[in-house]
Short mmCIF file of C-alpha atoms in Angstrom, two decimals:
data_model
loop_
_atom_site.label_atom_id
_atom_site.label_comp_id
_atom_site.label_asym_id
_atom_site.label_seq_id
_atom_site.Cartn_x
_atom_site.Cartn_y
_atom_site.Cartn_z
CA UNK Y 1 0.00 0.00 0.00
CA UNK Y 2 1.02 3.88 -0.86
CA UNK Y 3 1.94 5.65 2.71
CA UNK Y 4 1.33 9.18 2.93
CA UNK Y 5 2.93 11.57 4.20
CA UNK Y 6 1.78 12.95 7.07
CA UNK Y 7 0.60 16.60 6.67
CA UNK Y 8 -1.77 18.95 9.52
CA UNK Y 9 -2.98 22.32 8.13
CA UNK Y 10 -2.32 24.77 11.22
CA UNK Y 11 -5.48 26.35 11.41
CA UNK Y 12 -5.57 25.88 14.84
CA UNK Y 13 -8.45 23.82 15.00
CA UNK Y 14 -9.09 21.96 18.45
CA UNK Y 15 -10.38 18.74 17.05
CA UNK Y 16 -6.72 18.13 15.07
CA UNK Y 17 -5.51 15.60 16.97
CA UNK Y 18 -1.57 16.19 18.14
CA UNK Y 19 0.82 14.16 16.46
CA UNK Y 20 1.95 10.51 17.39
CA UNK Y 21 3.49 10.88 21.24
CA UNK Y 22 6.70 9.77 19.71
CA UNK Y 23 7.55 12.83 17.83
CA UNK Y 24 6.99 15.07 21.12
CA UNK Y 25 10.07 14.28 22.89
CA UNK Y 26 11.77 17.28 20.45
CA UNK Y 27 10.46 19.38 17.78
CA UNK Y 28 11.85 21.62 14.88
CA UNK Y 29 9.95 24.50 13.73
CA UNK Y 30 11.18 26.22 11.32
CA UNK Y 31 9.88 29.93 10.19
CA UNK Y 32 9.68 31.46 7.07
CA UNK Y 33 12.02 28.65 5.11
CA UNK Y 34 13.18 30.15 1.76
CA UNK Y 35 15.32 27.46 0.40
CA UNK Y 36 13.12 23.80 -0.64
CA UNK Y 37 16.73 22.08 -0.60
CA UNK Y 38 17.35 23.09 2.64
CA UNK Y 39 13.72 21.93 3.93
CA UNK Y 40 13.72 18.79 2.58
CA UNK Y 41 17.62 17.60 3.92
CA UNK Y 42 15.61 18.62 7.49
CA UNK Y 43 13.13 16.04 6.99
CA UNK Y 44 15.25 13.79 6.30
CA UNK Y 45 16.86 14.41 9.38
CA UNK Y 46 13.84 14.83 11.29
CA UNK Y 47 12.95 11.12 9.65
CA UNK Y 48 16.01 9.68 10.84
CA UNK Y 49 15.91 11.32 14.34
CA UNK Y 50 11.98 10.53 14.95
CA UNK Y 51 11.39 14.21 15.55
CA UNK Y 52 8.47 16.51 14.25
CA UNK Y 53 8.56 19.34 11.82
CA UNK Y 54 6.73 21.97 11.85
CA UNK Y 55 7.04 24.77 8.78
CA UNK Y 56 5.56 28.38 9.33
CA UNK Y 57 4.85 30.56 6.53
CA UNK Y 58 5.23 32.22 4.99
CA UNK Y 59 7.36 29.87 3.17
CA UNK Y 60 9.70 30.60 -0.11
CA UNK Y 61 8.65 27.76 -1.86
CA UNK Y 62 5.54 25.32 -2.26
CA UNK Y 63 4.57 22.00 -0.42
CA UNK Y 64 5.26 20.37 -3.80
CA UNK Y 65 7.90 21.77 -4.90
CA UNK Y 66 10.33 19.17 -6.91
CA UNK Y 67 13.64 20.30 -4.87
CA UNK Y 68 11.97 19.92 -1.62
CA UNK Y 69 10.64 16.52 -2.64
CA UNK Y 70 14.31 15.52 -4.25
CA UNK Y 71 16.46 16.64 -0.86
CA UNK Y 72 14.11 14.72 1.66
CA UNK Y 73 14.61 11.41 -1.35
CA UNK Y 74 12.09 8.66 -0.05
CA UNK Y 75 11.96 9.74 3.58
CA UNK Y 76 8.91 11.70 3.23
CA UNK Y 77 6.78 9.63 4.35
CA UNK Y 78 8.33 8.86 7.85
CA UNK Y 79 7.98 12.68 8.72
CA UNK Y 80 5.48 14.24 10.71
CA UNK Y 81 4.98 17.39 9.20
CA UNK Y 82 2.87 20.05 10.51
CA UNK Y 83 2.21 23.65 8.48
CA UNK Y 84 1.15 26.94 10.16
CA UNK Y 85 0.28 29.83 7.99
CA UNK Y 86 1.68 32.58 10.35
CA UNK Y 87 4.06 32.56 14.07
CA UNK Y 88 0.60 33.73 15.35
CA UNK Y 89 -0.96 31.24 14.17
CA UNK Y 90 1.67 28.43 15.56
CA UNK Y 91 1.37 30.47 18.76
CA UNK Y 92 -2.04 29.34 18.96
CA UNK Y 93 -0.90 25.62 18.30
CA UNK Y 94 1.90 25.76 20.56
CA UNK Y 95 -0.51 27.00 23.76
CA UNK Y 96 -3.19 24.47 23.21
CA UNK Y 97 -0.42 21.69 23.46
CA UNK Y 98 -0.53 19.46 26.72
CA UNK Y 99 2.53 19.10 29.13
CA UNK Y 100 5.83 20.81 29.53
CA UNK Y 101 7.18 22.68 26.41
CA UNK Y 102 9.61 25.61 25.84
CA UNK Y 103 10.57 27.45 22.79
CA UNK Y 104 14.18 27.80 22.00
CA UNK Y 105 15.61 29.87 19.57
CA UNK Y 106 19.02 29.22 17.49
CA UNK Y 107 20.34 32.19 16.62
CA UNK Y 108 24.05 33.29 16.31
CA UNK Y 109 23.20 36.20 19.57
CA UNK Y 110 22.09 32.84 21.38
CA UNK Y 111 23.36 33.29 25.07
CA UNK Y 112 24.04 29.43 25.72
CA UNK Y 113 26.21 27.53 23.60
CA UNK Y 114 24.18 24.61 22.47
CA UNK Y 115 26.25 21.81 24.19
CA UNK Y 116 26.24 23.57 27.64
CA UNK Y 117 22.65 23.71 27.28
CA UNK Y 118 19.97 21.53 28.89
CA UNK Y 119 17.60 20.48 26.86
CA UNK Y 120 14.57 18.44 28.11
CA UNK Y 121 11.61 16.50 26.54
CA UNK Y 122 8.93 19.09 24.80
CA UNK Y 123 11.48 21.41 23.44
CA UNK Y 124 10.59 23.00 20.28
CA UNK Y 125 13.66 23.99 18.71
CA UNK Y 126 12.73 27.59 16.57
CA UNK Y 127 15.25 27.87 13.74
CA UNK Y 128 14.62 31.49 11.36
CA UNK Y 129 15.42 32.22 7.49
CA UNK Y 130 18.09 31.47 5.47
CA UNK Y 131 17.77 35.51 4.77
CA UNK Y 132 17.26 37.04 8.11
CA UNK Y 133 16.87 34.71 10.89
CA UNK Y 134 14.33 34.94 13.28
CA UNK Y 135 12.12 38.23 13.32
CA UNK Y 136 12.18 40.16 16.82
CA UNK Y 137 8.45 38.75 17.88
CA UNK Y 138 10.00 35.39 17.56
CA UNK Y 139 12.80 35.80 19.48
CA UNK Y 140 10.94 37.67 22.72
CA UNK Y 141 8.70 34.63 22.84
CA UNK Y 142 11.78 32.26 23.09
CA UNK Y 143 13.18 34.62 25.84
CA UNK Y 144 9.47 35.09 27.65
CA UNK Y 145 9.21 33.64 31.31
CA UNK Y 146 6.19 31.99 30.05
CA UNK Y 147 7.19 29.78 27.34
CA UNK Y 148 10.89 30.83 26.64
CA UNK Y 149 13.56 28.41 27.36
CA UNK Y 150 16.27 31.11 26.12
CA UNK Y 151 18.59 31.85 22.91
CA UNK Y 152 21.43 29.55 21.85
CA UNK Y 153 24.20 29.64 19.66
CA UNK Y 154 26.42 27.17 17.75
CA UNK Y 155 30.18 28.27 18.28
CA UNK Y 156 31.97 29.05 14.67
CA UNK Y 157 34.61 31.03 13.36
CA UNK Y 158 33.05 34.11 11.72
CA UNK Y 159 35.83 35.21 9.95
CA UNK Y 160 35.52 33.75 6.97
CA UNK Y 161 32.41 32.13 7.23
CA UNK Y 162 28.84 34.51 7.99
CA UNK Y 163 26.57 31.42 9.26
CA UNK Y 164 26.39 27.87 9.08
CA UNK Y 165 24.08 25.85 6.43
CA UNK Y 166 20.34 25.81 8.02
CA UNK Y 167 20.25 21.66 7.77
CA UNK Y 168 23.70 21.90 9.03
CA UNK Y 169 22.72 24.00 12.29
CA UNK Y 170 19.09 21.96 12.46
CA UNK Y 171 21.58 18.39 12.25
CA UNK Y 172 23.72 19.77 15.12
CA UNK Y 173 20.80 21.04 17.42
CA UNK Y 174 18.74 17.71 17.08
CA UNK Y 175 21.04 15.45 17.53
CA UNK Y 176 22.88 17.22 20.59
CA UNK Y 177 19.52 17.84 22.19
CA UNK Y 178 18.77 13.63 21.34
CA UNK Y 179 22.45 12.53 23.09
CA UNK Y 180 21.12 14.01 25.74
CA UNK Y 181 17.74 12.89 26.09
CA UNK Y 182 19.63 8.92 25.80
CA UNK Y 183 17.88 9.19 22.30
CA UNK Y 184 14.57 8.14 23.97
CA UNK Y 185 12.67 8.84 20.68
CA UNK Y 186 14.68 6.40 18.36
CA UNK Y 187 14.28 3.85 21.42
CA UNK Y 188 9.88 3.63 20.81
CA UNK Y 189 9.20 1.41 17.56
CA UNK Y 190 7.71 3.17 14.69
CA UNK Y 191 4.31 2.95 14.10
CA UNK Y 192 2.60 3.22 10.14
CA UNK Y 193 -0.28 1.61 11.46
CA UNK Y 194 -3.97 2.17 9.43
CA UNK Y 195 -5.11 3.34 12.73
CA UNK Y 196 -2.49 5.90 13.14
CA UNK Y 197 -2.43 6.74 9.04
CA UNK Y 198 -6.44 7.51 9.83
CA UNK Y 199 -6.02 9.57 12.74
CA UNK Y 200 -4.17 12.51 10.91
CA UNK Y 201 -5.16 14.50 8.24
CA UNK Y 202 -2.84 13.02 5.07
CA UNK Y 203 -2.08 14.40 1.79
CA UNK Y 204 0.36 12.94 -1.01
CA UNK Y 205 1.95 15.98 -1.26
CA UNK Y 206 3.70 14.47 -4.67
CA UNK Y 207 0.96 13.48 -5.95
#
């Protein structure tokens, strides 16, 4: 049988059920993408890691678009995937979610250095543009008492080099924050049960 991959509008509807408990030990949200390439080598590390991925708009590219499908290969199908149409409108996703959850923000002004930091389960890692990182709104939410968890930063040389790849920095922050979680996530079987294929709303999005 064809598996699909596993798409949620964000309208912020109540009655969207939240994704499979397995992808919300760590999340990746990613805001205002510009680069399809760049999106689809995430998912494929977001496949490989077991972690969500969330995309908020707007986005430089479409859903379908032929690079996006070509970087994440065959993988597509093993990602969560989750689309908001605004940060407001993730906002109002991210509040109605159940247990503890903190927004951090990757940024090269990041306070903590991303292997010093503590990372726990529910983090939502917040990861801005290729173009200009992560607008100011973004970042005071990641820094707010109520949500925040704080800025961090992935030590380089900036003499030569402006910033690091976005799939690079997204490869390093997952898989940090996983070593330190014992890679709980990878340890829960996957599940592409009809049950669980029925109880999310699915598109072929290369169809």
């Amino acid at each position: 049988a064809h598996t699909k991959t596993k798409i949620e509008t964000g309208n912020g509807n109540n009655s969207l059920p939240a994704p499979d408990p397995q992808q919300k030990l760590l999340q990746v949200v990613l805001v205002s993408p510009q680069i399809p390439g760049n999106a689809g080598c995430i998912a494929r590390t977001c496949a490989a890691s077991a972690v969500a991925l969330h995309l908020v708009g707007p986005l430089g590219f479409k859903v379908d678009d032929n690079k996006l499908k070509r970087a994440g290969l065959d993988y597509w199908p093993y990602v969560v995937v989750r689309i908001h149409g605004s940060w407001a409108e993730f906002q109002n996703y991210f509040k109605q979610q159940e247990g503890d959850k903190r927004l951090l923000a990757f940024t090269k002004r990041g306070t903590a250095i991303h292997s010093d930091f503590s990372y726990r389960k529910g983090d939502y890692l917040i990861f801005g543009s290729e173009t200009c990182g992560l607008p100011p709104d973004v970042l005071l939410d990641c820094k707010s008492e109520t949500f925040g968890g704080g800025t961090i930063r992935i030590p380089m040389v900036e003499t030569y080099v402006r910033c690091l790849n976005l799939s690079v920095s997204v490869g390093i922050a997952v898989y940090e924050a996983s070593r330190q979680l014992n890679y709980e996530q990878l340890q829960v079987p996957s599940t592409n049960s009809g049950d669980f294929e029925q109880s999310l709303l699915t598109e072929d999005i290369f169809a």
